[in-house]
Amino acid sequence: MESLYVKRILNEVAEKNSGEKEFVRAVEEVLSSLDGVIQLNPKFEQSAILERIVEPERVVIFRVPWQDDNGNFRVNRGFRVQFNSAIGPYKGGIRLHPSVNLGILKFLAFEQVFKNSLTTLPIGGGKGGCDFDPHGKSDGEVMRFCQSFMTELFRHIGPDTDVPAGDIGTGAREIGFMFGQYKRLSNEFTGVLTGKGLTYGGSLIRPEATGYGLVYFSEQMLNVKNDSLEGKRCLISGSGNVAQFCAEKLIQMGAVPVTMSDSSGFIYDKEGITEEKSAFIKELKNVRRGRISEYVKEYKNAVFTANKRPWGVKADCAFPCATQNELDENDAADLIKNGLILVAEGANMPSTHGAISAFKKAGVLFAPGKAANAGGVATSALEMSQNSMRLSWTRDEVDEKLKSIMERIHENTLNAAREYGQEGDYIAGANIAGFLKVANAMMAQGLV
Ligand code: NDP
Ligand code: 2IT
């Protein structure tokens, strides 16, 4: 039962943000976990914590003009949503995708607030992006776009203010161009972005961190049930940063990834994606910027299915690592029928509300993105620490820290769920634990 306070806020959010369906859903999901917390702590209602936590501290929207290779003038819309800085500088990625709009970025920034709180590190929540489509653009076009984007963004960010990073469409290349332009404009070499190249302030393991962390978290979930990833057949969607390193770590753990995808369809390799095949995918996607269908030209026993997602393939575990709302209730029904035991979200909100209800009902272990994919931003925070100290930790040092952060998130999530009577519910646990730290910090800082 939702408390009257939670109900009122949900109604207000739905009314005030009616065009922003992803944002409204993200708020509903978090707030509907908070009844017990709200009832036990009347101070939150007295201090209007929910009213404040659903409103971004600041949103910047700006014009991004750039010139394509044919000399045409092009204009895109850029955004930065600075959602909550109660526990640290705003922190979150930059998404470059034609679907980007304010509602999607508000949902991502809102999720980021709780995710970043869960990492146990001092980072607030933000997200940015642009409706620019990097597909098919030359390096020169991407550079000119990134420089123009940063020419406006640089006024609003800073190493102690707001520290952007990668997300869909923003990888090492784009971060490099943005960093170069920031440095030129500000005349400062600072840790203003994370996911930087190793020669200019990047951290070892940051590229791997989201995917690796996702797999560490999943192994801990299975360990609670006296099980492990060893020998498990796994479905992965996406073939970008998160998907690639999810596959790599699964292979290292003795699991067998059998699918990967991109926006054109998915490949199914029943013999399993091996280390060699995973290296092929990295080269295909990161260097040649090709399509996943090319995998079946190289590995003849694999099959490519156009315009479909991989959820119809029989497997033990599913790792949606592409985008929001990519796994719906019909997909969930197929997965459950095929004997699925675990879903861990590498992407942000990839499972629809209907899919999550179906997994819950069927007793499938389910890890929401804000817990399971938090290793990426956690390692970004480790990059910020290294930049501040002007030193670099070794690969093993960062990986060990990432592992122990994922363990802590897992434990804190389960503990919060147990404490509020929702034993074993990773969604409730993540929302409660993430919320409490931010809400208490907001309480302590007065009405701001
Ligand atoms: P990338 O751009 O590296 O890869 C995205 C992958 O998903 C590509 O294979 C892409 O296919 C596919 N994809 C993107 N949009 C769609 C779509 N609308 N329909 C079908 N396929 C799509 O992004 P990341 O791997 O960095 O991000 C993936 C997800 O993980 C996102 O939800 C992101 O928010 C989340 N995330 C990322 C973190 C990070 O550190 N990078 C950290 C935590 C979460 P194509 O190439 O054809 O576009
Ligand atoms: O969704 C996410 O957590 C990210 N895209 C990573 C953000 C970051 O600041 O590293």
Short mmCIF file of C-alpha atoms and ligand atoms in Angstrom, two decimals:
data_model
loop_
_atom_site.label_atom_id
_atom_site.label_comp_id
_atom_site.label_asym_id
_atom_site.label_seq_id
_atom_site.Cartn_x
_atom_site.Cartn_y
_atom_site.Cartn_z
CA MET A 1 0.00 0.00 0.00
CA GLU A 2 1.35 3.37 -0.97
CA SER A 3 1.32 5.99 1.76
CA LEU A 4 -0.76 9.10 1.07
CA TYR A 5 2.41 11.16 0.85
CA VAL A 6 3.98 8.88 -1.80
CA LYS A 7 0.68 8.75 -3.70
CA ARG A 8 0.37 12.53 -3.74
CA ILE A 9 3.91 13.00 -5.04
CA LEU A 10 3.43 10.36 -7.73
CA ASN A 11 0.29 12.14 -8.93
CA GLU A 12 2.06 15.48 -8.97
CA VAL A 13 5.04 14.07 -10.87
CA ALA A 14 2.77 12.40 -13.45
CA GLU A 15 0.84 15.62 -13.93
CA LYS A 16 3.79 17.99 -14.08
CA ASN A 17 5.90 15.81 -16.39
CA SER A 18 3.19 14.24 -18.50
CA GLY A 19 5.24 14.08 -21.72
CA GLU A 20 8.16 12.37 -19.99
CA LYS A 21 7.06 8.75 -19.71
CA GLU A 22 10.46 7.24 -18.92
CA PHE A 23 11.02 9.78 -16.15
CA VAL A 24 7.57 9.25 -14.66
CA ARG A 25 8.12 5.49 -14.65
CA ALA A 26 11.53 5.79 -13.01
CA VAL A 27 10.05 7.96 -10.24
CA GLU A 28 7.17 5.51 -9.75
CA GLU A 29 9.59 2.62 -9.43
CA VAL A 30 11.74 4.32 -6.80
CA LEU A 31 8.98 5.91 -4.76
CA SER A 32 6.86 2.78 -4.64
CA SER A 33 9.71 1.08 -2.74
CA LEU A 34 9.81 3.81 -0.11
CA ASP A 35 6.57 3.41 1.85
CA GLY A 36 8.13 1.70 4.83
CA VAL A 37 10.92 4.27 4.96
CA ILE A 38 8.52 7.21 4.70
CA GLN A 39 6.23 5.82 7.40
CA LEU A 40 9.10 5.24 9.82
CA ASN A 41 10.60 8.68 9.18
CA PRO A 42 7.90 11.39 9.26
CA LYS A 43 10.72 13.95 9.08
CA PHE A 44 11.04 13.25 5.36
CA GLU A 45 7.49 14.40 4.70
CA GLN A 46 7.86 17.38 7.04
CA SER A 47 10.95 18.45 5.10
CA ALA A 48 9.40 17.90 1.66
CA ILE A 49 12.17 15.47 0.76
CA LEU A 50 10.17 13.70 -1.95
CA GLU A 51 9.01 16.98 -3.52
CA ARG A 52 12.64 18.05 -3.69
CA ILE A 53 14.20 14.74 -4.74
CA VAL A 54 12.00 14.45 -7.87
CA GLU A 55 12.91 17.94 -9.10
CA PRO A 56 16.32 18.39 -10.84
CA GLU A 57 18.48 21.07 -9.25
CA ARG A 58 19.20 22.45 -12.71
CA VAL A 59 18.67 21.58 -16.38
CA VAL A 60 20.66 23.20 -19.17
CA ILE A 61 19.44 22.97 -22.78
CA PHE A 62 21.57 24.36 -25.56
CA ARG A 63 22.11 24.64 -29.29
CA VAL A 64 24.93 22.56 -30.80
CA PRO A 65 25.87 23.86 -34.25
CA TRP A 66 28.48 21.98 -36.30
CA GLN A 67 29.54 21.50 -39.87
CA ASP A 68 29.45 18.16 -41.71
CA ASP A 69 32.03 16.95 -44.24
CA ASN A 70 30.04 18.37 -47.14
CA GLY A 71 30.11 21.84 -45.63
CA ASN A 72 26.45 21.76 -44.55
CA PHE A 73 25.50 23.53 -41.32
CA ARG A 74 23.87 21.16 -38.84
CA VAL A 75 22.17 21.87 -35.51
CA ASN A 76 21.44 19.48 -32.63
CA ARG A 77 19.97 19.94 -29.17
CA GLY A 78 22.29 19.43 -26.19
CA PHE A 79 21.31 18.84 -22.56
CA ARG A 80 22.78 18.49 -19.09
CA VAL A 81 20.48 17.48 -16.25
CA GLN A 82 22.11 18.26 -12.88
CA PHE A 83 19.73 16.32 -10.69
CA ASN A 84 21.11 16.10 -7.17
CA SER A 85 24.37 17.21 -5.56
CA ALA A 86 23.57 16.34 -1.93
CA ILE A 87 26.38 13.80 -1.59
CA GLY A 88 28.90 15.00 -4.19
CA PRO A 89 29.42 16.74 -7.53
CA TYR A 90 26.92 15.77 -10.25
CA LYS A 91 28.21 12.65 -11.98
CA GLY A 92 26.86 10.74 -14.96
CA GLY A 93 27.34 10.00 -18.62
CA ILE A 94 26.63 11.77 -21.88
CA ARG A 95 24.33 9.96 -24.31
CA LEU A 96 24.59 10.62 -28.03
CA HIS A 97 21.61 9.03 -29.79
CA PRO A 98 18.83 10.36 -32.03
CA SER A 99 16.22 9.35 -29.42
CA VAL A 100 17.68 11.66 -26.74
CA ASN A 101 15.18 14.10 -25.24
CA LEU A 102 14.61 15.76 -21.90
CA GLY A 103 12.40 12.97 -20.49
CA ILE A 104 14.96 10.26 -21.22
CA LEU A 105 17.80 12.28 -19.70
CA LYS A 106 15.74 13.14 -16.61
CA PHE A 107 15.01 9.45 -16.11
CA LEU A 108 18.67 8.57 -16.49
CA ALA A 109 19.80 11.38 -14.17
CA PHE A 110 17.20 10.43 -11.56
CA GLU A 111 18.34 6.79 -11.60
CA GLN A 112 21.93 7.99 -11.40
CA VAL A 113 21.25 9.78 -8.10
CA PHE A 114 20.38 6.51 -6.35
CA LYS A 115 22.95 4.43 -8.21
CA ASN A 116 25.74 6.81 -7.28
CA SER A 117 24.59 6.82 -3.67
CA LEU A 118 24.72 3.00 -3.66
CA THR A 119 28.35 2.98 -4.81
CA THR A 120 29.24 4.28 -1.31
CA LEU A 121 31.40 6.97 -3.00
CA PRO A 122 30.84 10.76 -2.82
CA ILE A 123 29.10 11.44 -6.13
CA GLY A 124 25.82 13.21 -6.89
CA GLY A 125 23.66 12.42 -9.92
CA GLY A 126 23.45 13.92 -13.38
CA LYS A 127 23.18 12.97 -17.04
CA GLY A 128 23.60 14.74 -20.33
CA GLY A 129 23.42 14.14 -24.00
CA CYS A 130 22.36 15.18 -27.42
CA ASP A 131 20.10 13.96 -30.23
CA PHE A 132 23.21 13.69 -32.45
CA ASP A 133 23.63 10.30 -34.15
CA PRO A 134 27.28 9.23 -34.32
CA HIS A 135 26.49 6.29 -36.67
CA GLY A 136 28.03 6.79 -40.08
CA LYS A 137 29.76 10.05 -39.14
CA SER A 138 33.43 10.55 -39.96
CA ASP A 139 35.99 11.12 -37.19
CA GLY A 140 36.18 14.75 -38.33
CA GLU A 141 32.43 15.22 -38.00
CA VAL A 142 32.39 13.60 -34.56
CA MET A 143 35.28 15.85 -33.47
CA ARG A 144 33.60 19.04 -34.68
CA PHE A 145 30.36 18.01 -33.01
CA CYS A 146 32.10 17.19 -29.70
CA GLN A 147 34.01 20.48 -29.74
CA SER A 148 30.81 22.44 -30.32
CA PHE A 149 28.96 20.47 -27.63
CA MET A 150 31.74 21.19 -25.11
CA THR A 151 31.98 24.86 -26.11
CA GLU A 152 28.66 25.38 -24.33
CA LEU A 153 28.81 22.56 -21.75
CA PHE A 154 32.14 23.74 -20.32
CA ARG A 155 30.46 26.68 -18.55
CA HIS A 156 28.31 24.32 -16.52
CA ILE A 157 30.76 21.59 -15.45
CA GLY A 158 34.01 21.29 -13.52
CA PRO A 159 35.97 18.73 -11.48
CA ASP A 160 34.19 19.81 -8.27
CA THR A 161 30.87 20.72 -9.92
CA ASP A 162 29.83 18.16 -12.50
CA VAL A 163 31.91 15.38 -14.05
CA PRO A 164 30.43 13.80 -17.23
CA ALA A 165 31.49 10.46 -18.74
CA GLY A 166 30.48 8.00 -21.47
CA ASP A 167 27.13 6.39 -22.19
CA ILE A 168 25.43 5.22 -25.41
CA GLY A 169 27.31 6.72 -28.36
CA THR A 170 29.99 8.29 -26.17
CA GLY A 171 33.16 6.24 -25.82
CA ALA A 172 36.89 6.90 -25.59
CA ARG A 173 37.00 8.81 -28.90
CA GLU A 174 34.25 11.26 -27.94
CA ILE A 175 35.57 11.74 -24.38
CA GLY A 176 39.00 12.55 -25.87
CA PHE A 177 37.59 15.25 -28.15
CA MET A 178 35.47 16.73 -25.36
CA PHE A 179 38.39 16.73 -22.91
CA GLY A 180 40.64 18.47 -25.44
CA GLN A 181 38.10 21.23 -25.97
CA TYR A 182 37.43 21.66 -22.24
CA LYS A 183 41.15 21.99 -21.55
CA ARG A 184 41.54 24.53 -24.32
CA LEU A 185 38.64 26.66 -23.13
CA SER A 186 39.40 26.53 -19.42
CA ASN A 187 43.20 26.47 -19.65
CA GLU A 188 43.17 23.77 -16.96
CA PHE A 189 44.17 20.10 -16.98
CA THR A 190 41.69 18.62 -14.50
CA GLY A 191 39.61 15.49 -13.97
CA VAL A 192 36.50 17.09 -15.47
CA LEU A 193 35.52 14.00 -17.45
CA THR A 194 35.99 10.29 -16.73
CA GLY A 195 36.61 7.49 -19.17
CA LYS A 196 39.65 9.39 -20.42
CA GLY A 197 42.51 7.72 -22.30
CA LEU A 198 45.29 6.27 -20.15
CA THR A 199 47.86 8.79 -21.37
CA TYR A 200 45.84 11.78 -20.14
CA GLY A 201 44.36 10.90 -16.78
CA GLY A 202 42.19 7.85 -17.49
CA SER A 203 41.95 4.94 -15.07
CA LEU A 204 42.83 1.35 -15.81
CA ILE A 205 39.70 -0.87 -15.67
CA ARG A 206 37.28 2.04 -16.34
CA PRO A 207 36.42 0.69 -19.83
CA GLU A 208 35.84 -2.78 -18.37
CA ALA A 209 34.16 -1.67 -15.15
CA THR A 210 30.44 -1.69 -15.96
CA GLY A 211 30.48 -5.12 -17.58
CA TYR A 212 32.89 -6.63 -15.04
CA GLY A 213 30.92 -5.18 -12.12
CA LEU A 214 27.70 -6.58 -13.57
CA VAL A 215 29.17 -10.06 -13.65
CA TYR A 216 30.69 -9.77 -10.14
CA PHE A 217 27.28 -8.72 -8.83
CA SER A 218 25.53 -11.62 -10.60
CA GLU A 219 28.00 -14.12 -9.20
CA GLN A 220 27.23 -12.85 -5.70
CA MET A 221 23.50 -13.23 -6.28
CA LEU A 222 24.00 -16.82 -7.37
CA ASN A 223 26.39 -17.52 -4.48
CA VAL A 224 23.61 -16.60 -2.03
CA LYS A 225 21.67 -19.48 -3.59
CA ASN A 226 24.71 -21.80 -3.39
CA ASP A 227 25.08 -21.55 -7.15
CA SER A 228 27.55 -19.84 -9.50
CA LEU A 229 27.95 -18.63 -13.08
CA GLU A 230 30.16 -21.58 -14.00
CA GLY A 231 28.68 -23.37 -17.00
CA LYS A 232 25.64 -21.07 -17.26
CA ARG A 233 24.39 -20.23 -20.76
CA CYS A 234 23.94 -16.47 -20.97
CA LEU A 235 22.09 -14.08 -23.26
CA ILE A 236 23.59 -10.64 -23.76
CA SER A 237 21.95 -7.81 -25.69
CA GLY A 238 24.00 -4.96 -27.09
CA SER A 239 27.58 -5.14 -28.33
CA GLY A 240 28.88 -1.84 -27.02
CA ASN A 241 30.97 -1.01 -23.99
CA VAL A 242 28.86 -2.72 -21.34
CA ALA A 243 28.00 -5.80 -23.41
CA GLN A 244 31.60 -6.41 -24.53
CA PHE A 245 33.05 -6.52 -21.05
CA CYS A 246 30.09 -8.41 -19.65
CA ALA A 247 30.88 -11.12 -22.24
CA GLU A 248 34.60 -11.02 -21.45
CA LYS A 249 34.09 -11.46 -17.70
CA LEU A 250 31.43 -14.16 -18.16
CA ILE A 251 33.90 -16.17 -20.24
CA GLN A 252 36.58 -15.70 -17.53
CA MET A 253 34.10 -16.98 -14.94
CA GLY A 254 33.42 -20.15 -16.94
CA ALA A 255 29.99 -19.09 -18.20
CA VAL A 256 28.96 -19.35 -21.86
CA PRO A 257 27.61 -16.20 -23.53
CA VAL A 258 25.67 -17.20 -26.64
CA THR A 259 24.14 -13.98 -27.99
CA MET A 260 25.00 -10.33 -28.63
CA SER A 261 23.09 -7.68 -30.57
CA ASP A 262 22.96 -4.18 -31.98
CA SER A 263 20.15 -2.04 -33.32
CA SER A 264 19.99 -4.17 -36.49
CA GLY A 265 19.43 -7.58 -34.82
CA PHE A 266 21.17 -10.30 -32.81
CA ILE A 267 23.67 -13.11 -33.32
CA TYR A 268 23.25 -16.53 -31.70
CA ASP A 269 26.34 -18.68 -31.41
CA LYS A 270 25.26 -21.95 -29.89
CA GLU A 271 28.88 -23.04 -29.45
CA GLY A 272 29.45 -20.03 -27.19
CA ILE A 273 31.29 -16.73 -27.65
CA THR A 274 34.92 -17.46 -26.73
CA GLU A 275 37.76 -15.07 -25.85
CA GLU A 276 38.88 -15.03 -29.46
CA LYS A 277 35.35 -14.32 -30.73
CA SER A 278 34.89 -11.61 -28.12
CA ALA A 279 38.11 -9.93 -29.31
CA PHE A 280 36.70 -10.05 -32.86
CA ILE A 281 33.54 -8.25 -31.67
CA LYS A 282 35.58 -5.55 -29.94
CA GLU A 283 37.61 -4.90 -33.06
CA LEU A 284 34.45 -4.97 -35.21
CA LYS A 285 32.53 -2.51 -33.02
CA ASN A 286 35.25 -0.23 -31.63
CA VAL A 287 37.73 0.01 -34.51
CA ARG A 288 35.82 -0.80 -37.71
CA ARG A 289 32.50 0.48 -36.29
CA GLY A 290 30.74 -2.33 -38.19
CA ARG A 291 27.46 -4.20 -37.68
CA ILE A 292 27.04 -7.28 -35.46
CA SER A 293 25.76 -9.27 -38.48
CA GLU A 294 29.38 -9.46 -39.69
CA TYR A 295 30.03 -11.96 -36.88
CA VAL A 296 28.27 -14.73 -38.82
CA LYS A 297 30.51 -14.16 -41.84
CA GLU A 298 33.49 -14.89 -39.61
CA TYR A 299 31.93 -17.66 -37.50
CA LYS A 300 29.83 -19.74 -39.86
CA ASN A 301 27.97 -21.79 -37.25
CA ALA A 302 26.42 -18.68 -35.73
CA VAL A 303 23.10 -17.28 -36.90
CA PHE A 304 22.05 -13.64 -37.35
CA THR A 305 18.40 -12.67 -36.89
CA ALA A 306 17.55 -9.22 -38.20
CA ASN A 307 15.44 -6.73 -36.24
CA LYS A 308 14.94 -9.02 -33.24
CA ARG A 309 16.24 -9.17 -29.69
CA PRO A 310 17.78 -12.33 -28.27
CA TRP A 311 15.22 -13.16 -25.57
CA GLY A 312 13.67 -16.13 -27.39
CA VAL A 313 16.89 -18.18 -27.06
CA LYS A 314 16.96 -20.78 -24.27
CA ALA A 315 19.38 -19.81 -21.48
CA ASP A 316 20.00 -19.67 -17.72
CA CYS A 317 20.87 -16.00 -17.35
CA ALA A 318 20.02 -12.78 -19.23
CA PHE A 319 22.08 -9.58 -19.31
CA PRO A 320 20.26 -6.77 -21.14
CA CYS A 321 23.09 -4.34 -21.97
CA ALA A 322 21.74 -2.17 -24.81
CA THR A 323 19.05 0.34 -23.86
CA GLN A 324 15.84 1.10 -21.94
CA ASN A 325 12.64 -0.92 -22.48
CA GLU A 326 14.35 -3.61 -24.56
CA LEU A 327 12.84 -6.54 -22.65
CA ASP A 328 9.05 -6.62 -22.26
CA GLU A 329 6.55 -8.95 -20.64
CA ASN A 330 6.32 -11.22 -23.71
CA ASP A 331 10.10 -11.59 -23.71
CA ALA A 332 9.96 -12.30 -19.98
CA ALA A 333 7.35 -15.02 -20.56
CA ASP A 334 9.61 -16.67 -23.18
CA LEU A 335 12.64 -16.49 -20.91
CA ILE A 336 10.75 -17.93 -17.95
CA LYS A 337 9.31 -20.74 -20.08
CA ASN A 338 12.86 -21.58 -21.13
CA GLY A 339 14.03 -21.97 -17.52
CA LEU A 340 15.75 -18.62 -16.84
CA ILE A 341 17.10 -18.21 -13.29
CA LEU A 342 18.71 -14.74 -13.30
CA VAL A 343 18.39 -11.33 -14.96
CA ALA A 344 20.96 -8.63 -14.25
CA GLU A 345 20.52 -5.26 -15.94
CA GLY A 346 23.67 -3.84 -17.56
CA ALA A 347 21.63 -1.13 -19.26
CA ASN A 348 19.54 1.45 -17.43
CA MET A 349 15.89 0.33 -17.08
CA PRO A 350 16.01 -2.24 -19.93
CA SER A 351 13.17 -4.31 -18.44
CA THR A 352 9.64 -2.95 -18.67
CA HIS A 353 7.40 -2.86 -15.61
CA GLY A 354 5.46 -5.86 -16.98
CA ALA A 355 8.65 -7.87 -17.44
CA ILE A 356 9.80 -7.17 -13.88
CA SER A 357 6.44 -8.25 -12.44
CA ALA A 358 6.64 -11.49 -14.43
CA PHE A 359 10.18 -12.21 -13.18
CA LYS A 360 9.14 -11.51 -9.59
CA LYS A 361 6.15 -13.82 -9.86
CA ALA A 362 8.27 -16.60 -11.34
CA GLY A 363 10.93 -16.25 -8.61
CA VAL A 364 13.68 -15.27 -11.09
CA LEU A 365 16.63 -13.54 -9.41
CA PHE A 366 16.47 -9.94 -10.62
CA ALA A 367 19.10 -7.20 -10.27
CA PRO A 368 18.06 -3.66 -11.28
CA GLY A 369 20.53 -1.56 -13.25
CA LYS A 370 21.08 0.95 -10.49
CA ALA A 371 22.74 -1.78 -8.42
CA ALA A 372 24.08 -4.17 -11.06
CA ASN A 373 25.64 -1.65 -13.44
CA ALA A 374 26.98 0.72 -10.76
CA GLY A 375 30.54 -0.55 -11.23
CA GLY A 376 31.01 1.82 -14.16
CA VAL A 377 30.28 5.02 -12.32
CA ALA A 378 32.03 3.69 -9.20
CA THR A 379 35.21 3.27 -11.21
CA SER A 380 34.66 6.75 -12.64
CA ALA A 381 34.74 7.96 -9.04
CA LEU A 382 38.01 6.03 -8.60
CA GLU A 383 39.32 7.85 -11.69
CA MET A 384 38.35 11.17 -10.04
CA SER A 385 40.27 10.19 -6.89
CA GLN A 386 43.37 9.29 -8.89
CA ASN A 387 43.13 12.59 -10.82
CA SER A 388 42.86 14.57 -7.58
CA MET A 389 45.89 12.80 -6.13
CA ARG A 390 47.72 13.01 -9.48
CA LEU A 391 48.66 9.35 -9.44
CA SER A 392 47.48 6.12 -11.07
CA TRP A 393 46.60 2.83 -9.44
CA THR A 394 47.50 -0.48 -11.11
CA ARG A 395 44.99 -2.63 -12.94
CA ASP A 396 44.83 -5.08 -10.03
CA GLU A 397 44.33 -2.31 -7.47
CA VAL A 398 41.39 -0.84 -9.38
CA ASP A 399 39.87 -4.26 -10.10
CA GLU A 400 40.10 -5.22 -6.41
CA LYS A 401 38.40 -1.96 -5.42
CA LEU A 402 35.68 -2.55 -8.03
CA LYS A 403 35.10 -6.08 -6.73
CA SER A 404 34.79 -4.94 -3.15
CA ILE A 405 32.48 -2.05 -4.14
CA MET A 406 30.18 -4.50 -5.95
CA GLU A 407 30.22 -6.76 -2.87
CA ARG A 408 29.28 -3.82 -0.67
CA ILE A 409 26.47 -2.76 -2.99
CA HIS A 410 25.17 -6.34 -3.00
CA GLU A 411 25.29 -6.58 0.77
CA ASN A 412 23.81 -3.11 1.43
CA THR A 413 21.02 -3.81 -1.05
CA LEU A 414 20.07 -7.11 0.58
CA ASN A 415 20.34 -5.62 4.08
CA ALA A 416 18.09 -2.67 3.24
CA ALA A 417 15.51 -5.00 1.69
CA ARG A 418 15.57 -7.23 4.78
CA GLU A 419 15.35 -4.32 7.19
CA TYR A 420 12.22 -3.02 5.49
CA GLY A 421 10.50 -6.40 5.21
CA GLN A 422 11.26 -7.14 1.57
CA GLU A 423 13.81 -9.93 1.96
CA GLY A 424 15.59 -10.87 -1.27
CA ASP A 425 14.05 -8.00 -3.29
CA TYR A 426 17.00 -6.28 -4.97
CA ILE A 427 14.80 -3.55 -6.46
CA ALA A 428 13.38 -2.46 -3.11
CA GLY A 429 16.77 -2.81 -1.42
CA ALA A 430 18.59 -0.69 -4.02
CA ASN A 431 15.95 2.02 -3.96
CA ILE A 432 15.83 2.17 -0.16
CA ALA A 433 19.59 2.11 0.43
CA GLY A 434 20.21 4.61 -2.37
CA PHE A 435 17.48 6.94 -1.13
CA LEU A 436 18.37 6.97 2.57
CA LYS A 437 21.90 8.30 2.12
CA VAL A 438 20.78 11.10 -0.22
CA ALA A 439 17.71 12.00 1.85
CA ASN A 440 19.70 12.19 5.08
CA ALA A 441 22.33 14.39 3.43
CA MET A 442 19.56 16.67 2.11
CA MET A 443 18.02 16.86 5.60
CA ALA A 444 21.34 17.88 7.10
CA GLN A 445 21.89 20.62 4.51
CA GLY A 446 18.64 22.47 5.17
CA LEU A 447 16.05 23.64 2.67
CA VAL A 448 18.14 23.88 -0.51
P1 NDP B 1 27.37 1.77 -26.41
O1 NDP B 1 27.02 2.91 -27.27
O2 NDP B 1 28.79 1.39 -26.24
O3 NDP B 1 26.59 0.46 -26.92
C1 NDP B 1 25.21 0.44 -27.01
C2 NDP B 1 24.78 -0.87 -27.63
O4 NDP B 1 23.37 -0.98 -27.55
C3 NDP B 1 25.12 -0.96 -29.12
O5 NDP B 1 25.29 -2.29 -29.48
C4 NDP B 1 23.87 -0.36 -29.76
O6 NDP B 1 23.65 -0.79 -31.07
C5 NDP B 1 22.79 -0.91 -28.85
N1 NDP B 1 21.65 0.01 -28.82
C6 NDP B 1 21.64 1.30 -28.42
N2 NDP B 1 20.44 1.84 -28.55
C7 NDP B 1 19.66 0.87 -29.07
C8 NDP B 1 18.31 0.82 -29.42
N3 NDP B 1 17.50 1.88 -29.29
N4 NDP B 1 17.82 -0.37 -29.90
C9 NDP B 1 18.63 -1.44 -30.06
N5 NDP B 1 19.94 -1.44 -29.74
C10 NDP B 1 20.44 -0.30 -29.25
O7 NDP B 1 26.69 2.08 -25.00
P2 NDP B 1 27.03 1.45 -23.56
O8 NDP B 1 27.41 0.02 -23.69
O9 NDP B 1 27.93 2.38 -22.87
O10 NDP B 1 25.61 1.57 -22.84
C11 NDP B 1 24.63 0.54 -22.91
C12 NDP B 1 23.65 0.69 -21.77
O11 NDP B 1 24.35 0.60 -20.52
C13 NDP B 1 22.89 2.02 -21.71
O12 NDP B 1 21.62 1.79 -21.16
C14 NDP B 1 23.72 2.84 -20.73
O13 NDP B 1 22.95 3.85 -20.12
C15 NDP B 1 24.09 1.75 -19.72
N6 NDP B 1 25.26 2.01 -18.88
C16 NDP B 1 26.47 2.36 -19.41
C17 NDP B 1 27.55 2.54 -18.59
C18 NDP B 1 28.90 2.84 -19.12
O14 NDP B 1 29.84 2.92 -18.31
N7 NDP B 1 29.11 2.99 -20.41
C19 NDP B 1 27.43 2.44 -17.13
C20 NDP B 1 26.14 1.99 -16.68
C21 NDP B 1 25.10 1.80 -17.54
P3 NDP B 1 24.06 0.17 -32.32
O15 NDP B 1 25.55 0.18 -32.35
O16 NDP B 1 23.42 -0.47 -33.51
O17 NDP B 1 23.48 1.52 -32.00
O1 2IT B 2 24.78 5.03 -16.54
C1 2IT B 2 25.92 5.17 -16.04
O2 2IT B 2 26.15 4.89 -14.85
C2 2IT B 2 27.01 5.65 -16.89
N1 2IT B 2 26.78 5.88 -18.09
C3 2IT B 2 28.37 5.90 -16.33
C4 2IT B 2 28.46 7.26 -15.72
C5 2IT B 2 29.82 7.67 -15.21
O3 2IT B 2 29.89 8.82 -14.75
O4 2IT B 2 30.77 6.91 -15.28
#
